[in-house]
Amino acid sequence: MKCAVDIEARDVEEMYINIDPIQAGGRLTAEAMKAAISFGDGYSVCDNCRNPPRLDYIRNPPIAQFHADLAAWLNMDAVRVVPGARRGFQAVASTLVEKGDPVILTGLAHYTEFMAVEAAGGIPREIPKDERNHITADAAAEKIEAVIREFSRTPPLLFVDHVDYQFGNVHDIAGIIKVAHQYDVPVLVNGAYTVGIMPIDGKALGADFVVGSGHKSMAAPAPSGLLATTNEHAERVFRTTQAKGDVTGRTFGMKEVEMMGCTLMGVTVVGMMASFPHVKERVQRWETEVAHSQAVTDALLSIEGTKVLSDYPRKHTLTRIDTRESFDKVAERHKKRGFFLASEVKKRGITGVIPGSTKVWKYNTFGLTEKQIRHVGESFIGAARDNGLNIL
Ligand SMILES: *Cc1c(COP(=O)(O)O)cnc(C)c1O
């Protein structure tokens, strides 16, 4: 089947169980797919845009209500939808960071946080991870002290990843924020792997900003995401335009500068909205998701030589595994070399293992059924057994 002459229809999710680390939480619901078809036209949500002419005031479809619902759900005061988590980082950095300011992030920070800091003219300084691959409150305090010594001022912003993309470890966000606030440093919690995946209470964490990714973790089309904040910061980050044309004298009313006026104008916002009831419900089943992650991890660990590099027992569905002493030994002698593993599991109906990787790699079991989880575990064991590895 084709979408157009040279564009094949994508059928990955129909044909395979997909354990790709970045794709698991962004798979659309049936409702979001319907929304994508219905609201596919460019500025489709603008049919009923009235006064003030801004996305978050539109009542049909109920975008205004969606904003209020998102804020309540995250226990934050104000929310805007943004084109990806990265645009949330950018809006905050662009507001709080001046050229030459130090900005703290971590040794596990996502590259998009560095981009946001760079775009604002900030100077990145990383909190190192400890030997357990965690960012601790103590390390955060030490880094803040070091930055104050180096720059003779406190950093205007600290980024921390609730769950990091490298290990899928859950970090002590409340502890880190508590320390940062002792120095009056506002904290942006990067929830790209948590908002829409597990329950989050922004106020309980003490977060100044919570950023989520629609296409990574909220079953929404790309590019989508959200930026949530407190009343204290909303005024600055969501400030309205002061610009005035010198020839025409035009002003632009309620348009918010960091949002470039409006953000998600069609399929993205309506897709997020259509999936939201399902997303709210699924975060309540987080314990089951973690148990599933544990089951697949244990299946892999039953293959002799395999090690898990993430926290164990697992506390998230994203896991980093080390198969240098198991699958990589097979790769050394296999005629398909490193490609054998992806090929072995594909044959069993599983995709998302990067072709060629048999050393250190990641998988994400989020959203799979009990039966699919069992099949994934058995498939890895089958691939190992068929290639002469011992099962413990
Ligand atoms: C995927 C990811 C991002 C980027 O999210 P976008 O919504 O694509 O901008 C940021 N941080 C982390 C930790 C991620 O895993």
Short mmCIF file of C-alpha atoms in Angstrom, two decimals, residues 30-49 55 58-63 221-222 264-274:
data_model
loop_
_atom_site.label_atom_id
_atom_site.label_comp_id
_atom_site.label_asym_id
_atom_site.label_seq_id
_atom_site.Cartn_x
_atom_site.Cartn_y
_atom_site.Cartn_z
CA ALA A 30 -7.29 4.86 17.68
CA GLU A 31 -8.90 8.13 18.82
CA ALA A 32 -5.76 10.11 17.95
CA MET A 33 -5.64 8.44 14.53
CA LYS A 34 -9.20 9.55 13.85
CA ALA A 35 -8.28 13.05 15.03
CA ALA A 36 -5.25 12.99 12.71
CA ILE A 37 -7.45 12.29 9.72
CA SER A 38 -10.18 14.72 10.71
CA PHE A 39 -7.85 17.61 11.69
CA GLY A 40 -5.11 16.95 9.14
CA ASP A 41 -5.63 20.23 7.31
CA GLY A 42 -3.13 22.94 8.25
CA TYR A 43 -4.83 25.48 10.50
CA SER A 44 -7.78 23.18 11.15
CA VAL A 45 -8.34 24.18 14.78
CA CYS A 46 -8.70 27.82 13.80
CA ASP A 47 -12.31 27.41 12.52
CA ASN A 48 -13.69 28.71 15.79
CA CYS A 49 -10.87 30.94 16.95
CA LEU A 55 -4.84 28.77 20.59
CA ILE A 58 -10.31 28.00 21.51
CA ARG A 59 -13.45 26.30 22.85
CA ASN A 60 -14.38 24.14 19.88
CA PRO A 61 -12.61 21.74 19.77
CA PRO A 62 -12.20 22.13 23.57
CA ILE A 63 -8.56 23.27 23.55
CA PRO A 221 1.50 13.07 16.79
CA ALA A 222 4.83 14.90 16.35
CA LEU A 264 0.05 23.45 17.75
CA MET A 265 -2.61 24.39 15.23
CA GLY A 266 -4.06 21.14 14.00
CA VAL A 267 -3.47 17.42 14.14
CA THR A 268 -0.86 17.73 16.90
CA VAL A 269 -3.02 19.38 19.55
CA VAL A 270 -6.19 17.50 18.65
CA GLY A 271 -4.23 14.23 18.59
CA MET A 272 -2.90 14.96 22.10
CA MET A 273 -6.42 15.76 23.26
CA ALA A 274 -7.90 12.64 21.70
#
